CSV table of C-alpha atoms in Angstrom, one decimal:
chain,number,residue,atom,x,y,z
A,1,MET,CA,0.0,0.0,0.0
A,2,ASP,CA,1.2,3.5,-0.8
A,3,PRO,CA,2.4,5.0,2.5
A,4,ARG,CA,1.3,8.4,1.2
A,5,SER,CA,-2.3,7.3,1.0
A,6,SER,CA,-5.0,8.7,3.2
A,7,PHE,CA,-5.8,7.5,6.7
A,8,SER,CA,-9.1,6.0,5.6
A,9,ALA,CA,-7.5,4.2,2.7
A,10,ARG,CA,-4.7,2.8,4.8
A,11,HIS,CA,-7.1,1.5,7.5
A,12,GLY,CA,-9.9,0.4,5.2
A,13,TYR,CA,-12.5,2.9,6.3
A,14,ALA,CA,-15.2,4.0,3.9
A,15,SER,CA,-18.5,5.8,4.3
A,16,GLN,CA,-21.7,3.8,3.8
A,17,GLU,CA,-23.1,4.2,0.3
A,18,ALA,CA,-26.1,6.5,0.5
A,19,ASP,CA,-29.4,5.8,-1.3
A,20,ILE,CA,-29.5,7.6,-4.6
A,21,THR,CA,-31.6,10.8,-4.3
A,22,VAL,CA,-30.0,13.0,-6.9
A,23,ARG,CA,-30.5,12.7,-10.7
A,24,GLU,CA,-30.3,15.3,-13.4
A,25,ASP,CA,-28.7,17.8,-11.0
A,26,ALA,CA,-25.3,18.8,-9.8
A,27,PRO,CA,-25.6,20.0,-6.2
A,28,GLU,CA,-23.1,22.2,-4.5
A,29,VAL,CA,-21.1,19.3,-3.0
A,30,VAL,CA,-20.5,17.9,-6.6
A,31,ARG,CA,-19.4,21.3,-7.9
A,32,ALA,CA,-17.1,21.9,-5.0
A,33,ALA,CA,-15.6,18.4,-5.4
A,34,VAL,CA,-14.9,18.9,-9.1
A,35,LEU,CA,-13.0,22.0,-8.3
A,36,ALA,CA,-11.2,20.6,-5.3
A,37,LEU,CA,-10.1,17.4,-7.1
A,38,GLY,CA,-9.0,19.4,-10.1
A,39,ASN,CA,-6.7,21.4,-7.9
A,40,ALA,CA,-5.6,18.4,-5.9
A,41,SER,CA,-4.6,16.6,-9.1
A,42,GLY,CA,-1.9,19.1,-9.8
A,43,MET,CA,-3.6,21.3,-12.3
A,44,SER,CA,-2.6,24.9,-12.0
A,45,VAL,CA,-5.2,27.5,-11.3
A,46,ASP,CA,-4.8,28.9,-14.9
A,47,ALA,CA,-5.1,25.4,-16.4
A,48,LEU,CA,-8.2,24.7,-14.4
A,49,ARG,CA,-9.8,28.0,-15.4
A,50,ALA,CA,-8.9,27.3,-19.1
A,51,THR,CA,-10.5,23.9,-18.9
A,52,VAL,CA,-13.7,25.3,-17.4
A,53,CYS,CA,-13.8,28.0,-20.0
A,54,GLU,CA,-13.3,25.5,-22.8
A,55,VAL,CA,-16.4,23.6,-21.7
A,56,LEU,CA,-18.6,26.6,-21.0
A,57,LEU,CA,-17.3,28.5,-24.1
A,58,LYS,CA,-16.3,31.5,-22.0
A,59,VAL,CA,-13.4,33.9,-22.4
A,60,PRO,CA,-11.2,34.1,-19.3
A,61,ASP,CA,-11.3,37.4,-17.6
A,62,ARG,CA,-8.1,39.2,-18.5
A,63,ASN,CA,-8.3,41.4,-15.4
A,64,ASN,CA,-7.9,38.3,-13.2
A,65,TRP,CA,-4.3,37.2,-13.2
A,66,SER,CA,-3.4,36.5,-9.6
A,67,PRO,CA,-3.9,32.9,-8.4
A,68,SER,CA,-6.6,33.9,-5.9
A,69,ASN,CA,-8.6,35.9,-8.4
A,70,VAL,CA,-8.3,33.2,-11.0
A,71,SER,CA,-9.5,30.6,-8.5
A,72,GLU,CA,-12.4,32.8,-7.5
A,73,GLU,CA,-13.4,33.3,-11.2
A,74,THR,CA,-13.2,29.6,-11.8
A,75,GLN,CA,-15.4,28.9,-8.8
A,76,TYR,CA,-18.0,31.4,-9.9
A,77,LEU,CA,-18.1,29.8,-13.4
A,78,VAL,CA,-18.5,26.2,-12.0
A,79,PHE,CA,-21.1,27.2,-9.4
A,80,ASP,CA,-23.1,29.2,-12.0
A,81,ALA,CA,-23.0,26.6,-14.7
A,82,PRO,CA,-26.0,24.4,-15.8
A,83,TRP,CA,-25.9,21.1,-13.9
A,84,PHE,CA,-25.1,19.0,-16.9
A,85,ARG,CA,-22.1,21.2,-17.8
A,86,VAL,CA,-20.5,20.4,-14.4
A,87,TYR,CA,-20.2,16.7,-15.4
A,88,ASP,CA,-18.9,17.8,-18.8
A,89,ILE,CA,-16.2,19.8,-16.9
A,90,ALA,CA,-15.4,16.7,-14.8
A,91,GLU,CA,-14.9,14.7,-18.0
A,92,ARG,CA,-12.7,17.3,-19.6
A,93,ILE,CA,-10.5,17.5,-16.5
A,94,HIS,CA,-10.1,13.7,-16.6
A,95,ASP,CA,-9.1,13.9,-20.2
A,96,LYS,CA,-6.5,16.6,-19.5
A,97,LEU,CA,-5.0,14.6,-16.7
A,98,TYR,CA,-5.0,11.4,-18.8
A,99,ASN,CA,-3.1,13.2,-21.6
A,100,GLN,CA,-0.4,14.2,-19.1
A,101,GLY,CA,0.5,10.6,-18.5
A,102,ARG,CA,0.9,10.9,-14.7
A,103,ARG,CA,-2.1,8.7,-13.9
A,104,ALA,CA,-3.6,11.5,-11.8
A,105,GLU,CA,-6.9,10.9,-13.6
A,106,VAL,CA,-7.2,7.5,-11.7
A,107,GLU,CA,-7.3,9.2,-8.3
A,108,PHE,CA,-9.5,12.0,-9.7
A,109,ALA,CA,-12.1,9.5,-10.8
A,110,GLN,CA,-11.9,7.3,-7.7
A,111,ARG,CA,-12.4,10.3,-5.3
A,112,LEU,CA,-15.2,11.8,-7.4
A,113,ASN,CA,-17.0,8.4,-7.3
A,114,GLU,CA,-16.6,8.4,-3.5
A,115,VAL,CA,-18.4,11.8,-3.4
A,116,PHE,CA,-21.2,10.4,-5.7
A,117,ARG,CA,-21.7,7.4,-3.5
A,118,GLU,CA,-21.5,9.2,-0.1
A,119,HIS,CA,-24.0,11.9,-1.2
A,120,GLY,CA,-26.5,9.7,-3.1
A,121,ILE,CA,-25.6,11.1,-6.6
A,122,GLY,CA,-27.0,8.9,-9.3
A,123,TYR,CA,-23.8,9.0,-11.5
A,124,GLU,CA,-20.4,7.5,-11.6
A,125,MET,CA,-17.3,8.2,-13.6
A,126,LYS,CA,-16.2,5.1,-15.6
A,127,ASP,CA,-13.4,5.2,-18.2
A,128,GLY,CA,-13.4,9.0,-18.0
A,129,ARG,CA,-17.1,9.4,-18.8
A,130,VAL,CA,-19.9,10.2,-16.3
A,131,ILE,CA,-22.7,7.7,-16.6
A,132,GLY,CA,-25.8,6.9,-14.7
A,133,ARG,CA,-25.5,4.8,-11.6
A,134,GLY,CA,-28.2,2.4,-10.4
A,135,SER,CA,-28.8,1.2,-6.8
A,136,LEU,CA,-26.5,-1.4,-5.3
A,137,VAL,CA,-29.1,-4.1,-5.7
A,138,PHE,CA,-29.5,-3.2,-9.4
A,139,ARG,CA,-25.8,-3.3,-10.0
A,140,GLU,CA,-25.4,-6.7,-8.3
A,141,ALA,CA,-28.4,-8.2,-10.0
A,142,THR,CA,-27.4,-7.2,-13.5
A,143,GLU,CA,-23.7,-8.2,-13.1
A,144,GLU,CA,-24.7,-11.6,-11.8
A,145,ALA,CA,-27.2,-12.1,-14.7
A,146,ILE,CA,-24.7,-11.1,-17.3
A,147,ASN,CA,-22.0,-13.4,-15.8
A,148,LEU,CA,-24.4,-16.3,-15.6
A,149,MET,CA,-25.7,-15.8,-19.1
A,150,THR,CA,-22.2,-15.8,-20.4
A,151,ALA,CA,-21.3,-18.9,-18.5
A,152,ALA,CA,-24.4,-20.7,-19.8
A,153,VAL,CA,-23.5,-19.7,-23.3
A,154,LYS,CA,-26.6,-17.5,-23.8
A,155,PRO,CA,-25.0,-14.7,-25.9
A,156,THR,CA,-28.2,-13.1,-27.1
A,157,ALA,CA,-29.6,-12.8,-23.5
A,158,ALA,CA,-26.3,-11.4,-22.3
A,159,PHE,CA,-26.2,-8.9,-25.1
A,160,GLU,CA,-29.8,-7.7,-24.3
A,161,MET,CA,-28.9,-7.3,-20.6
A,162,ARG,CA,-25.7,-5.4,-21.4
A,163,GLN,CA,-27.8,-3.2,-23.7
A,164,ALA,CA,-30.3,-2.6,-21.0
A,165,LEU,CA,-27.5,-1.6,-18.6
A,166,PHE,CA,-26.0,0.7,-21.3
A,167,ASP,CA,-29.4,2.4,-21.9
A,168,ILE,CA,-30.1,3.0,-18.2
A,169,THR,CA,-26.6,4.3,-17.4
A,170,ARG,CA,-26.1,6.5,-20.4
A,171,ARG,CA,-26.4,10.3,-19.9
A,172,PRO,CA,-29.3,11.1,-20.4
A,173,PRO,CA,-30.7,7.6,-19.8
A,174,ASP,CA,-32.8,5.8,-22.5
A,175,ILE,CA,-35.5,4.7,-20.1
A,176,THR,CA,-37.8,2.9,-22.6
A,177,GLY,CA,-34.8,1.2,-24.2
A,178,ALA,CA,-33.7,-0.1,-20.8
A,179,VAL,CA,-37.2,-1.6,-20.2
A,180,GLN,CA,-37.3,-3.1,-23.7
A,181,HIS,CA,-33.9,-4.7,-23.5
A,182,GLY,CA,-34.3,-5.9,-19.9
A,183,MET,CA,-37.5,-7.8,-20.8
A,184,ALA,CA,-35.9,-9.0,-24.0
A,185,ALA,CA,-33.1,-10.6,-22.0
A,186,LEU,CA,-35.6,-12.4,-19.8
A,187,GLU,CA,-37.5,-13.5,-22.9
A,188,CYS,CA,-34.4,-14.9,-24.5
A,189,THR,CA,-33.6,-16.8,-21.3
A,190,ALA,CA,-37.1,-18.2,-21.1
A,191,ARG,CA,-37.1,-19.3,-24.7
A,192,ASP,CA,-33.8,-21.2,-24.2
A,193,VAL,CA,-35.0,-22.8,-21.0
A,194,MET,CA,-38.3,-23.8,-22.6
A,195,GLY,CA,-36.9,-24.8,-25.9
A,196,GLN,CA,-39.4,-22.5,-27.7
A,197,PRO,CA,-37.2,-20.1,-29.8
A,198,SER,CA,-40.2,-18.3,-31.4
A,199,ALA,CA,-42.5,-17.8,-28.4
A,200,SER,CA,-43.1,-14.5,-26.8
A,201,LEU,CA,-42.5,-14.0,-23.1
A,202,GLY,CA,-46.2,-13.6,-22.6
A,203,GLN,CA,-46.7,-17.1,-24.1
A,204,LEU,CA,-43.9,-18.6,-22.1
A,205,LEU,CA,-44.8,-17.3,-18.7
A,206,PRO,CA,-47.6,-19.9,-17.9
A,207,GLY,CA,-45.2,-22.8,-18.6
A,208,LEU,CA,-42.3,-21.6,-16.6
A,209,GLY,CA,-43.6,-23.4,-13.4
A,210,LEU,CA,-43.2,-20.4,-11.2
A,211,THR,CA,-45.1,-20.4,-7.9
A,212,LYS,CA,-47.9,-18.1,-7.2
A,213,PRO,CA,-48.0,-15.1,-6.9
A,214,LEU,CA,-44.6,-14.8,-8.6
A,215,ASP,CA,-46.1,-16.0,-11.9
A,216,GLU,CA,-48.9,-13.4,-11.7
A,217,ALA,CA,-46.4,-10.6,-10.8
A,218,LEU,CA,-44.4,-11.4,-13.9
A,219,VAL,CA,-47.5,-11.4,-16.1
A,220,LYS,CA,-48.2,-7.9,-14.8
A,221,LEU,CA,-44.6,-6.9,-15.3
A,222,TRP,CA,-44.7,-8.1,-18.9
A,223,GLY,CA,-47.9,-6.1,-19.4
A,224,TYR,CA,-46.2,-3.0,-17.9
A,225,ALA,CA,-43.2,-3.4,-20.2
A,226,SER,CA,-45.4,-4.0,-23.2
A,227,GLN,CA,-47.4,-0.8,-22.5
A,228,TYR,CA,-44.6,1.6,-21.5
A,229,GLY,CA,-41.5,0.0,-23.1
A,230,ARG,CA,-42.9,-0.8,-26.5
A,231,HIS,CA,-45.8,1.5,-26.9
A,232,VAL,CA,-44.6,4.9,-25.8
A,233,ALA,CA,-47.4,7.4,-25.3
A,234,GLU,CA,-47.0,11.2,-25.0
A,235,GLY,CA,-46.4,12.1,-21.4
A,236,MET,CA,-46.4,8.4,-20.3
A,237,ASP,CA,-42.7,7.7,-20.3
A,238,PRO,CA,-41.6,5.4,-17.4
A,239,ARG,CA,-39.5,6.9,-14.6
A,240,PHE,CA,-35.9,5.9,-14.0
A,241,GLU,CA,-36.8,4.0,-10.9
A,242,GLU,CA,-39.4,2.0,-12.7
A,243,ALA,CA,-37.0,1.0,-15.4
A,244,GLU,CA,-34.4,0.1,-12.8
A,245,MET,CA,-37.0,-2.1,-11.1
A,246,VAL,CA,-37.9,-3.9,-14.4
A,247,VAL,CA,-34.3,-4.6,-15.3
A,248,THR,CA,-33.5,-5.7,-11.7
A,249,VAL,CA,-36.4,-8.2,-11.7
A,250,SER,CA,-35.6,-9.4,-15.2
A,251,SER,CA,-32.1,-10.1,-14.1
A,252,ALA,CA,-33.1,-11.9,-10.9
A,253,VAL,CA,-35.7,-14.1,-12.7
A,254,SER,CA,-33.2,-14.9,-15.5
A,255,VAL,CA,-30.6,-16.0,-12.9
A,256,PHE,CA,-33.3,-18.2,-11.3
A,257,LEU,CA,-34.3,-19.8,-14.5
A,258,LEU,CA,-30.7,-20.5,-15.6
A,259,ARG,CA,-29.7,-22.0,-12.3
A,260,ARG,CA,-32.8,-24.2,-12.2
A,261,SER,CA,-32.1,-25.5,-15.6
A,262,ASN,CA,-28.3,-25.7,-15.3
A,263,PRO,CA,-27.5,-26.6,-11.7
A,264,GLY,CA,-23.8,-26.9,-12.4
A,265,ILE,CA,-23.2,-23.3,-13.5
């Protein structure tokens, strides 16, 4: 372990992950963190201001030349920016650090993600891009489903689940796409398990042998997905949390079906 690491890192302490309460916003704690981490990464105050101005298409104030004035100007720009531009700024800072070749971008992303988790921000930085972040249950369910589908050689189902995960984590998220692909992954799994490659999930559900009321709940979930995921009506788009629930349940049921039909995987 790096002896220069923080006390919490050396001793394995970490804050409990907070429930996600913030989406499509960049509260003050995020704005402050982006600035603080940019400074901590070794960027000069002038370089940080230039990066912020690049994203916001602003001209740096020529009257501000001292470090304190430049920092104050940068802080004003970040705190006054539209919420989505704050995440653009974070991505641009990451890119600048990556191009320097010092690997400072690694710690920048790690510490920014800590802020997201500690304060219930529904985003994470992955590979230098800020993407949507689901709940812990959602992340564990989808990861297990994809791993099991891959192990059971169900490439189509695994692809659909990955696509559902991509749709729900992109910025902005494709909610209807996540619902469609999540249910498609379950449909592919059910087709393989039942040996009926052309049947719809609605046709397959009665024969899956699920105990009541689980079978009835899945019928209703299929109806929901058919209504909101496939037949989008004006003003009737599903919410993020609803799509997350559909994908999580689809993942869990897919895992159950695969394990029941393939006890060895």
